Amino acid sequence: MVYRGKPSLACERCRPRRLKCDQAKPSCSQCIRAKVDCPGYRAGLECKFRDQSRDVIRKAQRQAQRESDTTIRKRASNETRFVDDPSPAPWSALSHPMEELAKGYIFVNYIAPGNRGAYMPYLSTLTKHLGNSAVNDALSAAGLAALSNIYMSPRLMSTARQYYMSALSQTGHALNTTALCKKDATLASVVLLGMFEVMACSDGLFITRWMKHLDGAATLIETRGSEQLTQPEGLLLFSQLRAQIILSHIYRQKYTSPIIAQLSLEAATYRKGDDVTVDRLSSVTIQLGNLCAAIKDGTIRQPVEIVRAALRLDTDIMSIVSTTPDSWNYDTINVALARGEPTVDSVLGAQYHTYRDFTVSSFWNNYRSARLVLRELIVQAIGSVGRHSLGNIDGREPDELVRESQQISRQLVSDICASVPFHLGSVVETGHLDRLSSDTGGGTSPTPNNYQEFGAPLLSSTSSPFGVPAAGGFTIMWPLLIAANSGYASKQTRRWITDCLAKIGHSMGINQALAMAQLLRDGVDSRAWLSSKYRLRAMDGGTVEEAEAEYAEQA
């Protein structure tokens, strides 16, 4: 970590008895003032910051919960940004710079391995090198943005943007330097800059900024070539970015480059054990994005062609799911009922899922999201010409395909919602559970009871960042939005998903989730995010050209 500000910790020779971590032992002759890489200092620093950041964020969580209703009433109906809070800064009495606590927040919630795995484990190695200043500045920017949202502090967000601009400048320099552009640290900086956009989004251009970072990351991945897959950090970076890039391409109906498709095939040869499952699914979702692009540019025009192409990809996806290793399956849990209604408000219906870790749950939700898009293409293609005009399609009647697609889509929406308690750390008493089975077969759970009118989902008091990392909210946002906009989510389900996204935004400091919740409240289709009309409205009267010019100056 890069230490900023006046040091309050040093090695034991320079400041005896200051390090409380058992692993911190005197191992250098100079203190951190000389910027010597002291292992004892670093171990104590990580331990100290992790513990203190837990305490700080826990207090903020309690305060945010108490003030949540008041804050929502103060916010304008079409805004997602927080109101200013004139209360004294809660970090004023802390013994460490807020920048380091921000890094601690990211470490606890996204980097450190827990019982649900780590979302960005590669940063654990990259942030240990003091020379990675762009990575550390981007890390501070993302962490400060998240804490700003939790604390409702514009001042913290202002500091976050300063770190963001510093990291952006350094990353731009690295991208123009042959020796630096292929390094893991440069790509990690791009990832963290995109993460900042997700945390700090405040206008209709945030999705544009996020996707610009993904486009830059895609170019970097292509430039880095096969060599990046040979090291653990490079392979993890590639896998995480690939999933986001493919999702953005599906939404934009954009082709994925053949280079990334080829790298996906090569990545499978470097996997250990059953992890190759991720690469198999990605190869199919790349084809789905290309199908959407072909439909957009008119390469595929005929409804029959669209239906047949979608059915082929659907068969490929189901083939992958049917051969999923046992370690990648999930359990379906029954929640006790009281008078026919679930006793836990945080569960939609009467069942939810448990997974091995976030990697596995993300795999299943990526599968569900992709299949929802495929089935949507089938229904739309048949509806565009009428069911009786198409005739038999590969031995199947159009009516049969429509009914099948509708049934499958409803189940996929249900399954995405059933994964929410695992991601958001909802507490369910052990005595209220009935474990059904660890064998998920084709990846669908028994149909839950019809959702009754419940209140907002309740997250555990030990949820983010301590019971469940904020990475849980980070990884479930898009599947929830896709489920809500699929056309197969009831009004009650959409309202429940909206509440979940609001919880993610307020409790985990992720502003993009609040923006998604607002989209659902406004009844806006998620693809409208990409339209100039929606961005114009979100810019409070400014023109899209002005907004894009502003972004160009920042970049």
Coordinates of C-alpha atoms in Angstrom, one line a residue:
M1 CA 0.0 0.0 0.0
V2 CA 1.1 3.6 -0.6
Y3 CA 1.1 5.4 2.7
R4 CA -0.1 9.0 2.6
G5 CA 0.0 11.7 5.2
K6 CA 1.8 11.7 8.6
P7 CA 2.8 8.1 9.5
S8 CA 1.2 6.9 12.7
L9 CA 2.7 3.4 12.4
A10 CA 6.2 2.3 11.8
C11 CA 8.4 -0.7 12.3
E12 CA 9.0 -1.8 15.9
R13 CA 12.5 -0.4 16.0
C14 CA 11.2 3.1 15.1
R15 CA 8.0 3.0 17.2
P16 CA 7.9 0.1 19.7
R17 CA 4.7 -1.6 20.7
R18 CA 2.7 0.2 18.0
L19 CA 2.0 -2.8 15.9
K20 CA -0.6 -5.1 17.5
C21 CA -0.6 -7.8 14.7
D22 CA 1.1 -11.0 15.8
Q23 CA 2.7 -11.2 12.4
A24 CA 4.3 -7.8 12.7
K25 CA 8.0 -8.2 13.7
P26 CA 10.9 -5.9 13.4
S27 CA 12.4 -6.5 10.0
C28 CA 14.0 -3.2 8.8
S29 CA 16.4 -0.6 10.0
Q30 CA 14.3 2.4 8.9
C31 CA 10.7 3.5 9.3
I32 CA 8.1 4.1 6.6
R33 CA 9.2 7.7 6.4
A34 CA 12.1 6.5 4.2
K35 CA 9.6 4.4 2.2
V36 CA 11.4 1.2 2.9
D37 CA 9.4 -1.9 2.2
C38 CA 9.1 -3.2 5.7
P39 CA 7.2 -6.6 5.8
G40 CA 6.5 -6.1 9.5
Y41 CA 5.0 -2.6 9.0
R42 CA 3.0 -3.8 6.0
A43 CA 1.5 -6.8 7.9
G44 CA 0.6 -4.6 10.9
L45 CA -0.8 -1.9 8.6
E46 CA -3.2 -4.4 6.8
C47 CA -4.3 -5.9 10.1
K48 CA -4.8 -2.6 11.7
F49 CA -6.6 -1.0 8.8
R50 CA -8.8 -4.0 8.3
D51 CA -10.0 -4.0 11.9
Q52 CA -10.5 -0.2 12.1
S53 CA -12.3 0.0 8.8
R54 CA -14.6 -2.7 10.0
D55 CA -15.5 -0.6 13.1
V56 CA -15.8 2.6 11.1
I57 CA -18.1 1.1 8.4
R58 CA -20.2 -0.8 11.0
K59 CA -21.0 2.5 12.7
A60 CA -21.7 4.1 9.3
Q61 CA -24.1 1.2 8.5
R62 CA -26.1 1.7 11.7
Q63 CA -26.3 5.5 11.0
A64 CA -27.3 5.0 7.4
Q65 CA -30.0 2.6 8.4
R66 CA -31.5 5.1 10.9
E67 CA -31.3 7.9 8.4
S68 CA -32.4 6.0 5.3
D69 CA -36.0 6.9 5.3
T70 CA -35.3 10.6 6.0
T71 CA -32.7 10.7 3.2
I72 CA -35.0 9.1 0.7
R73 CA -37.7 11.7 1.4
K74 CA -35.2 14.5 0.9
R75 CA -33.9 13.2 -2.4
A76 CA -35.8 14.4 -5.5
S77 CA -37.8 11.7 -7.2
N78 CA -35.6 11.7 -10.4
E79 CA -32.2 11.9 -8.6
T80 CA -29.9 9.2 -7.3
R81 CA -27.2 11.3 -5.6
F82 CA -27.1 11.7 -1.9
V83 CA -28.0 15.0 -0.1
D84 CA -25.4 16.9 1.8
D85 CA -25.0 16.0 5.4
P86 CA -23.9 18.9 7.6
S87 CA -23.1 16.7 10.5
P88 CA -19.5 16.5 11.8
A89 CA -17.2 14.3 9.8
P90 CA -17.3 10.8 11.5
W91 CA -13.7 10.2 10.5
S92 CA -12.3 13.3 12.2
A93 CA -11.2 11.4 15.3
L94 CA -9.6 8.5 13.4
S95 CA -5.9 7.9 13.9
H96 CA -5.3 7.0 10.2
P97 CA -5.8 8.9 7.0
M98 CA -9.2 8.4 5.4
E99 CA -7.5 7.3 2.2
E100 CA -6.0 4.3 4.0
L101 CA -9.4 3.4 5.6
A102 CA -10.9 3.6 2.1
K103 CA -8.3 1.1 0.9
G104 CA -9.2 -1.0 3.9
Y105 CA -12.8 -1.0 2.9
I106 CA -12.0 -2.3 -0.6
F107 CA -9.6 -4.9 0.9
V108 CA -12.3 -6.2 3.3
N109 CA -15.1 -6.2 0.8
Y110 CA -13.5 -7.1 -2.5
I111 CA -10.0 -8.5 -2.1
A112 CA -9.8 -10.5 1.1
P113 CA -10.9 -14.1 0.8
G114 CA -13.9 -15.0 2.9
N115 CA -16.4 -17.8 3.1
R116 CA -17.8 -16.6 -0.2
G117 CA -14.4 -16.2 -1.9
A118 CA -12.7 -13.1 -3.1
Y119 CA -13.9 -10.9 -5.9
M120 CA -10.6 -9.2 -6.8
P121 CA -7.9 -11.4 -5.2
Y122 CA -5.3 -10.2 -7.8
L123 CA -5.2 -6.8 -6.1
S124 CA -3.7 -8.4 -3.0
T125 CA -0.4 -8.9 -4.9
L126 CA -0.5 -5.7 -7.0
T127 CA -1.1 -3.3 -4.1
K128 CA 1.9 -4.6 -2.1
H129 CA 4.3 -2.9 -4.6
L130 CA 4.8 0.8 -3.7
G131 CA 5.6 1.6 -7.3
N132 CA 2.0 0.9 -8.4
S133 CA 0.8 4.4 -7.6
A134 CA -1.9 4.4 -10.3
V135 CA -3.4 1.2 -8.7
N136 CA -3.2 2.7 -5.3
D137 CA -4.7 6.0 -6.3
A138 CA -7.5 4.2 -8.2
L139 CA -8.0 2.0 -5.1
S140 CA -8.4 5.1 -2.9
A141 CA -10.8 6.6 -5.4
A142 CA -13.1 3.6 -5.4
G143 CA -13.0 3.2 -1.7
L144 CA -13.6 6.8 -0.9
A145 CA -16.5 6.9 -3.3
A146 CA -18.1 4.0 -1.6
L147 CA -17.5 5.5 1.9
S148 CA -18.9 8.8 0.6
N149 CA -22.1 7.1 -0.4
I150 CA -22.4 5.3 2.9
Y151 CA -21.5 8.4 5.0
M152 CA -23.5 10.7 2.6
S153 CA -20.5 12.9 2.4
P154 CA -19.9 15.2 -0.6
R155 CA -16.5 16.1 0.8
L156 CA -15.3 12.5 0.7
M157 CA -16.6 12.3 -2.9
S158 CA -14.6 15.4 -3.8
T159 CA -11.5 13.7 -2.5
A160 CA -12.3 10.5 -4.3
R161 CA -12.5 12.4 -7.6
Q162 CA -9.1 13.9 -7.0
Y163 CA -7.6 10.5 -6.6
Y164 CA -9.6 9.3 -9.6
M165 CA -8.1 12.1 -11.8
S166 CA -4.6 11.3 -10.6
A167 CA -5.1 7.6 -11.3
L168 CA -6.6 8.4 -14.7
S169 CA -3.6 10.6 -15.6
Q170 CA -1.1 8.0 -14.6
T171 CA -3.0 5.2 -16.4
G172 CA -3.1 7.3 -19.5
H173 CA 0.7 7.7 -19.3
A174 CA 1.1 3.9 -18.8
L175 CA -1.1 3.2 -21.8
N176 CA 1.2 5.3 -24.0
T177 CA 4.3 3.5 -22.7
T178 CA 5.2 0.3 -24.4
A179 CA 6.9 -1.2 -21.3
L180 CA 3.9 -0.4 -19.1
C181 CA 0.8 -0.9 -21.2
K182 CA 1.0 -4.7 -20.9
K183 CA 1.6 -4.9 -17.2
D184 CA -1.1 -6.3 -14.8
A185 CA -1.0 -3.1 -12.8
T186 CA -2.1 -1.0 -15.8
L187 CA -5.0 -3.3 -16.5
A188 CA -5.9 -3.4 -12.8
S189 CA -6.0 0.4 -12.8
V190 CA -8.5 0.4 -15.6
V191 CA -10.6 -2.1 -13.7
L192 CA -10.6 0.1 -10.6
L193 CA -11.3 3.3 -12.6
G194 CA -14.4 1.5 -14.0
M195 CA -15.3 0.5 -10.4
F196 CA -15.1 4.1 -9.4
E197 CA -17.7 4.9 -12.1
V198 CA -20.0 2.3 -10.7
M199 CA -19.6 3.7 -7.1
A200 CA -19.8 7.3 -8.0
C201 CA -22.4 7.5 -10.8
S202 CA -24.4 10.6 -10.5
D203 CA -25.7 11.5 -14.0
G204 CA -27.0 9.9 -17.2
L205 CA -23.4 9.5 -18.6
F206 CA -22.1 7.1 -15.9
I207 CA -23.0 4.1 -18.0
T208 CA -21.1 5.7 -21.0
R209 CA -18.1 6.2 -18.8
W210 CA -18.2 2.7 -17.5
M211 CA -18.5 1.2 -20.9
K212 CA -15.6 3.4 -22.2
H213 CA -13.4 1.9 -19.5
L214 CA -14.6 -1.6 -20.6
D215 CA -13.7 -0.7 -24.2
G216 CA -10.3 0.4 -23.1
A217 CA -9.9 -2.8 -21.1
A218 CA -10.9 -4.9 -24.1
T219 CA -8.2 -3.2 -26.2
L220 CA -5.6 -3.8 -23.5
I221 CA -6.6 -7.5 -23.2
E222 CA -6.1 -7.9 -27.0
T223 CA -2.7 -6.1 -26.8
R224 CA -1.6 -8.3 -23.8
G225 CA -2.2 -11.5 -25.8
S226 CA -1.8 -15.1 -24.6
E227 CA 1.0 -14.3 -22.2
Q228 CA -1.4 -12.7 -19.7
L229 CA -3.1 -16.1 -19.2
T230 CA 0.1 -17.8 -17.9
Q231 CA 0.1 -16.0 -14.5
P232 CA -2.7 -16.2 -11.9
E233 CA -3.2 -12.5 -11.6
G234 CA -3.4 -12.1 -15.4
L235 CA -5.9 -15.0 -15.7
L236 CA -8.1 -13.6 -13.0
L237 CA -8.1 -10.1 -14.5
F238 CA -8.9 -11.5 -17.9
S239 CA -11.8 -13.6 -16.5
Q240 CA -13.4 -10.8 -14.6
L241 CA -13.1 -8.2 -17.4
R242 CA -14.3 -10.7 -20.0
A243 CA -17.6 -11.2 -18.2
Q244 CA -18.2 -7.4 -18.0
I245 CA -17.2 -6.8 -21.6
I246 CA -19.5 -9.5 -22.9
L247 CA -22.4 -8.1 -20.9
S248 CA -21.8 -4.7 -22.3
H249 CA -21.6 -6.0 -25.8
I250 CA -24.9 -7.9 -25.4
Y251 CA -26.6 -4.7 -24.3
R252 CA -25.0 -2.6 -27.0
Q253 CA -25.5 -5.3 -29.6
K254 CA -21.8 -5.1 -30.4
Y255 CA -19.5 -7.8 -31.8
T256 CA -16.8 -9.2 -29.5
S257 CA -13.4 -9.3 -31.2
P258 CA -12.1 -12.7 -32.5
I259 CA -9.0 -12.1 -30.4
I260 CA -10.9 -12.1 -27.1
A261 CA -12.9 -15.2 -28.3
Q262 CA -9.6 -17.0 -29.1
L263 CA -8.1 -16.0 -25.7
S264 CA -11.2 -17.4 -24.1
L265 CA -10.5 -20.8 -25.7
E266 CA -6.8 -20.6 -24.6
A267 CA -7.7 -19.6 -21.0
A268 CA -9.4 -23.0 -20.5
T269 CA -6.0 -24.7 -20.9
Y270 CA -4.6 -22.7 -17.9
R271 CA -7.5 -23.4 -15.6
K272 CA -7.2 -25.7 -12.6
G273 CA -9.8 -28.4 -12.1
D274 CA -13.5 -27.5 -12.7
D275 CA -12.9 -23.8 -13.2
V276 CA -12.9 -24.4 -17.0
T277 CA -16.7 -24.3 -16.7
V278 CA -16.5 -20.4 -16.7
D279 CA -14.6 -20.4 -20.1
R280 CA -17.1 -22.8 -21.7
L281 CA -20.0 -20.5 -20.8
S282 CA -18.2 -17.4 -21.9
S283 CA -17.6 -18.8 -25.3
V284 CA -21.4 -19.2 -25.8
T285 CA -22.2 -15.8 -24.4
I286 CA -19.7 -14.2 -26.8
Q287 CA -21.7 -15.9 -29.6
L288 CA -24.9 -14.4 -28.1
G289 CA -23.5 -10.9 -28.2
N290 CA -22.4 -11.5 -31.8
L291 CA -26.0 -12.7 -32.6
C292 CA -27.4 -9.5 -31.1
A293 CA -25.0 -7.5 -33.2
A294 CA -25.9 -9.4 -36.4
I295 CA -29.5 -8.7 -35.8
K296 CA -28.8 -5.0 -35.2
D297 CA -26.8 -4.5 -38.4
G298 CA -29.1 -6.7 -40.5
T299 CA -26.7 -9.6 -41.1
I300 CA -29.5 -11.8 -39.8
R301 CA -32.9 -10.5 -40.8
Q302 CA -35.4 -13.3 -41.1
P303 CA -37.3 -14.3 -37.9
V304 CA -36.8 -18.0 -38.7
E305 CA -33.0 -17.4 -38.8
I306 CA -33.1 -15.6 -35.5
V307 CA -35.2 -18.3 -33.8
R308 CA -32.9 -21.1 -35.1
A309 CA -29.7 -19.3 -34.1
A310 CA -31.1 -18.6 -30.6
L311 CA -32.3 -22.2 -30.2
R312 CA -28.8 -23.5 -31.1
L313 CA -27.2 -21.3 -28.5
D314 CA -29.8 -22.2 -26.0
T315 CA -29.0 -25.9 -26.6
D316 CA -25.2 -25.1 -26.2
I317 CA -25.9 -23.4 -22.9
M318 CA -28.0 -26.2 -21.6
S319 CA -25.3 -28.7 -22.6
I320 CA -22.8 -26.8 -20.4
V321 CA -25.2 -26.7 -17.4
S322 CA -26.1 -30.4 -17.7
T323 CA -22.4 -31.3 -17.3
T324 CA -21.7 -28.8 -14.4
P325 CA -19.4 -30.4 -11.8
D326 CA -20.9 -31.2 -8.5
S327 CA -18.8 -28.5 -6.8
W328 CA -20.6 -25.9 -8.9
N329 CA -24.1 -26.9 -8.0
Y330 CA -26.2 -25.0 -5.5
D331 CA -28.6 -26.0 -2.7
T332 CA -32.2 -24.9 -2.6
I333 CA -33.4 -24.0 0.9
N334 CA -37.0 -23.9 2.0
V335 CA -38.1 -21.1 4.4
A336 CA -40.7 -22.0 7.0
L337 CA -44.2 -20.7 6.3
A338 CA -46.6 -19.0 8.7
R339 CA -50.2 -19.1 7.5
G340 CA -48.9 -19.8 4.0
E341 CA -46.5 -16.9 3.9
P342 CA -42.7 -17.0 4.3
T343 CA -41.4 -15.9 7.7
V344 CA -38.4 -14.2 6.3
D345 CA -39.0 -10.9 4.3
S346 CA -35.6 -11.0 2.6
V347 CA -36.6 -14.1 0.6
L348 CA -38.8 -13.8 -2.4
G349 CA -41.3 -16.6 -2.1
A350 CA -40.5 -19.5 0.1
Q351 CA -37.1 -20.6 -1.2
Y352 CA -33.6 -19.4 -1.8
H353 CA -30.2 -20.7 -2.9
T354 CA -26.8 -21.2 -1.4
Y355 CA -23.6 -21.5 -3.4
R356 CA -20.0 -22.4 -2.9
D357 CA -18.7 -18.9 -3.5
F358 CA -19.3 -15.7 -5.6
T359 CA -17.6 -17.3 -8.6
V360 CA -20.2 -20.1 -8.7
S361 CA -23.2 -17.8 -8.1
S362 CA -22.0 -15.4 -10.8
F363 CA -21.7 -18.4 -13.2
W364 CA -25.3 -19.3 -12.6
N365 CA -26.6 -15.8 -12.8
N366 CA -24.6 -15.2 -16.0
Y367 CA -26.2 -18.3 -17.4
R368 CA -29.7 -17.2 -16.4
S369 CA -29.2 -13.7 -17.8
A370 CA -27.9 -15.0 -21.1
R371 CA -30.8 -17.5 -21.4
L372 CA -33.3 -14.8 -20.6
V373 CA -32.0 -12.7 -23.5
L374 CA -32.1 -15.8 -25.8
R375 CA -35.7 -16.6 -25.0
E376 CA -36.6 -12.9 -25.4
L377 CA -35.1 -13.0 -28.9
I378 CA -37.2 -16.1 -29.7
V379 CA -40.5 -14.6 -28.5
Q380 CA -39.8 -11.3 -30.2
A381 CA -38.9 -12.9 -33.5
I382 CA -42.0 -15.0 -33.5
G383 CA -44.2 -12.1 -32.5
S384 CA -42.8 -9.9 -35.2
V385 CA -44.5 -11.9 -38.0
G386 CA -47.2 -13.7 -36.2
R387 CA -47.2 -17.3 -34.9
H388 CA -49.1 -18.7 -37.9
S389 CA -46.8 -17.1 -40.5
L390 CA -43.6 -19.0 -39.5
G391 CA -44.9 -22.5 -39.8
N392 CA -42.9 -25.4 -38.3
I393 CA -39.4 -24.5 -37.1
D394 CA -37.1 -27.5 -36.9
G395 CA -40.0 -29.7 -35.9
R396 CA -41.5 -27.4 -33.4
E397 CA -44.6 -25.2 -33.6
P398 CA -44.2 -21.4 -32.9
D399 CA -46.9 -21.5 -30.2
E400 CA -45.1 -24.3 -28.5
L401 CA -41.8 -22.3 -28.6
V402 CA -43.5 -19.2 -27.2
R403 CA -45.1 -21.1 -24.3
E404 CA -41.9 -22.9 -23.5
S405 CA -39.9 -19.6 -23.6
Q406 CA -42.3 -17.9 -21.3
Q407 CA -42.2 -20.8 -18.8
I408 CA -38.4 -20.9 -18.8
S409 CA -38.1 -17.2 -18.5
R410 CA -40.4 -17.0 -15.4
Q411 CA -38.3 -19.7 -13.8
L412 CA -35.0 -17.9 -14.6
V413 CA -36.3 -14.7 -13.0
S414 CA -37.3 -16.7 -9.9
D415 CA -33.9 -18.3 -9.7
I416 CA -32.1 -15.0 -10.0
C417 CA -34.2 -13.7 -7.1
A418 CA -33.5 -16.8 -5.1
S419 CA -29.8 -16.1 -5.3
V420 CA -30.2 -12.7 -3.6
P421 CA -30.0 -13.8 0.1
F422 CA -26.7 -15.5 -0.6
H423 CA -25.3 -12.2 -2.1
L424 CA -26.8 -9.8 0.4
G425 CA -26.3 -11.7 3.6
S426 CA -29.9 -12.0 4.8
V427 CA -30.2 -13.8 8.1
V428 CA -32.3 -16.9 8.2
E429 CA -32.6 -18.8 11.4
T430 CA -31.4 -22.4 11.2
G431 CA -34.6 -23.7 12.6
H432 CA -36.5 -22.1 9.8
L433 CA -34.7 -23.9 7.0
D434 CA -35.4 -27.1 5.1
R435 CA -32.5 -28.1 2.8
L436 CA -34.0 -29.7 -0.2
S437 CA -31.2 -31.0 -2.3
S438 CA -27.6 -30.3 -3.4
D439 CA -28.3 -31.7 -6.8
T440 CA -29.6 -28.9 -9.0
G441 CA -29.7 -30.9 -12.2
G442 CA -30.4 -28.5 -14.9
G443 CA -29.9 -25.5 -12.7
T444 CA -33.6 -24.8 -11.8
S445 CA -35.1 -25.0 -8.4
P446 CA -38.6 -26.1 -7.5
T447 CA -41.1 -23.3 -8.3
P448 CA -41.5 -21.1 -5.1
N449 CA -44.9 -20.2 -3.7
N450 CA -46.5 -17.1 -5.2
Y451 CA -45.0 -14.0 -3.8
Q452 CA -47.3 -12.2 -1.3
E453 CA -47.2 -8.5 -0.6
F454 CA -44.2 -8.1 1.8
G455 CA -42.3 -5.2 2.9
A456 CA -38.8 -4.3 1.7
P457 CA -36.2 -7.0 1.9
L458 CA -34.4 -7.0 5.2
L459 CA -30.7 -7.4 5.2
S460 CA -28.9 -8.7 8.3
S461 CA -27.5 -6.3 10.7
T462 CA -24.2 -8.0 10.0
S463 CA -24.5 -7.6 6.2
S464 CA -22.0 -5.6 4.1
P465 CA -19.3 -5.1 4.8
F466 CA -18.9 -7.7 7.6
G467 CA -21.5 -10.5 7.3
V468 CA -21.2 -10.6 3.5
P469 CA -18.8 -8.5 1.4
A470 CA -20.1 -5.7 -0.7
A471 CA -18.9 -7.7 -3.7
G472 CA -22.1 -9.6 -3.2
G473 CA -24.1 -6.6 -4.2
F474 CA -21.6 -5.6 -6.9
T475 CA -22.1 -9.0 -8.7
I476 CA -25.9 -9.3 -8.3
M477 CA -26.9 -5.8 -9.6
W478 CA -27.0 -6.6 -13.3
P479 CA -28.7 -10.0 -13.1
L480 CA -31.4 -8.3 -10.9
L481 CA -31.9 -5.5 -13.5
I482 CA -32.1 -8.0 -16.4
A483 CA -34.6 -10.1 -14.4
A484 CA -36.8 -7.0 -13.7
N485 CA -36.8 -5.9 -17.3
S486 CA -37.3 -9.3 -18.8
G487 CA -41.1 -8.9 -19.0
Y488 CA -41.6 -12.0 -16.8
A489 CA -41.3 -10.2 -13.4
S490 CA -44.6 -9.3 -11.8
K491 CA -45.2 -5.9 -10.3
Q492 CA -44.5 -7.3 -6.9
T493 CA -41.3 -8.9 -8.0
R494 CA -40.1 -5.7 -9.7
R495 CA -40.9 -3.8 -6.5
W496 CA -38.9 -6.4 -4.5
I497 CA -36.0 -6.1 -6.9
T498 CA -36.1 -2.3 -6.7
D499 CA -35.9 -2.5 -2.9
C500 CA -33.0 -4.9 -3.2
L501 CA -31.1 -2.5 -5.4
A502 CA -31.8 0.4 -3.1
K503 CA -30.4 -1.7 -0.2
I504 CA -27.3 -2.4 -2.2
G505 CA -26.9 1.3 -2.9
H506 CA -27.4 2.6 0.6
S507 CA -25.8 -0.3 2.6
M508 CA -22.8 -1.0 0.3
G509 CA -22.1 2.4 -1.1
I510 CA -22.7 1.5 -4.8
N511 CA -24.5 4.4 -6.5
Q512 CA -25.1 2.4 -9.7
A513 CA -27.5 0.2 -7.8
L514 CA -29.5 3.3 -6.8
A515 CA -29.6 4.4 -10.4
M516 CA -30.9 1.0 -11.4
A517 CA -33.6 1.2 -8.7
Q518 CA -34.6 4.6 -10.1
L519 CA -34.9 3.2 -13.6
L520 CA -37.3 0.6 -12.3
R521 CA -39.3 3.1 -10.4
D522 CA -39.6 5.2 -13.5
G523 CA -40.6 2.2 -15.6
V524 CA -37.7 2.7 -18.0
D525 CA -36.2 -0.2 -19.9
S526 CA -32.6 -0.8 -18.9
R527 CA -31.4 -0.4 -22.5
A528 CA -32.6 3.2 -22.4
W529 CA -29.5 3.9 -20.4
L530 CA -27.6 3.8 -23.7
S531 CA -29.9 6.3 -25.4
S532 CA -29.3 10.0 -25.9
K533 CA -32.8 10.8 -24.8
Y534 CA -32.4 9.3 -21.3
R535 CA -29.0 10.8 -20.9
L536 CA -30.3 14.2 -21.8
R537 CA -33.0 13.9 -19.1
A538 CA -30.4 12.8 -16.5
M539 CA -28.2 15.7 -17.2
D540 CA -30.7 18.2 -15.7
G541 CA -31.3 20.2 -18.8
G542 CA -27.8 20.1 -20.3
T543 CA -27.2 18.8 -23.8
V544 CA -25.7 15.4 -24.5
E545 CA -22.9 17.1 -26.5
E546 CA -22.0 19.3 -23.5
A547 CA -22.0 16.2 -21.3
E548 CA -19.8 14.3 -23.6
A549 CA -17.5 17.2 -24.0
E550 CA -17.2 17.4 -20.2
Y551 CA -16.4 13.7 -20.1
A552 CA -13.8 14.1 -22.8
E553 CA -12.1 16.8 -20.7
Q554 CA -12.0 14.6 -17.7
A555 CA -10.6 11.6 -19.7

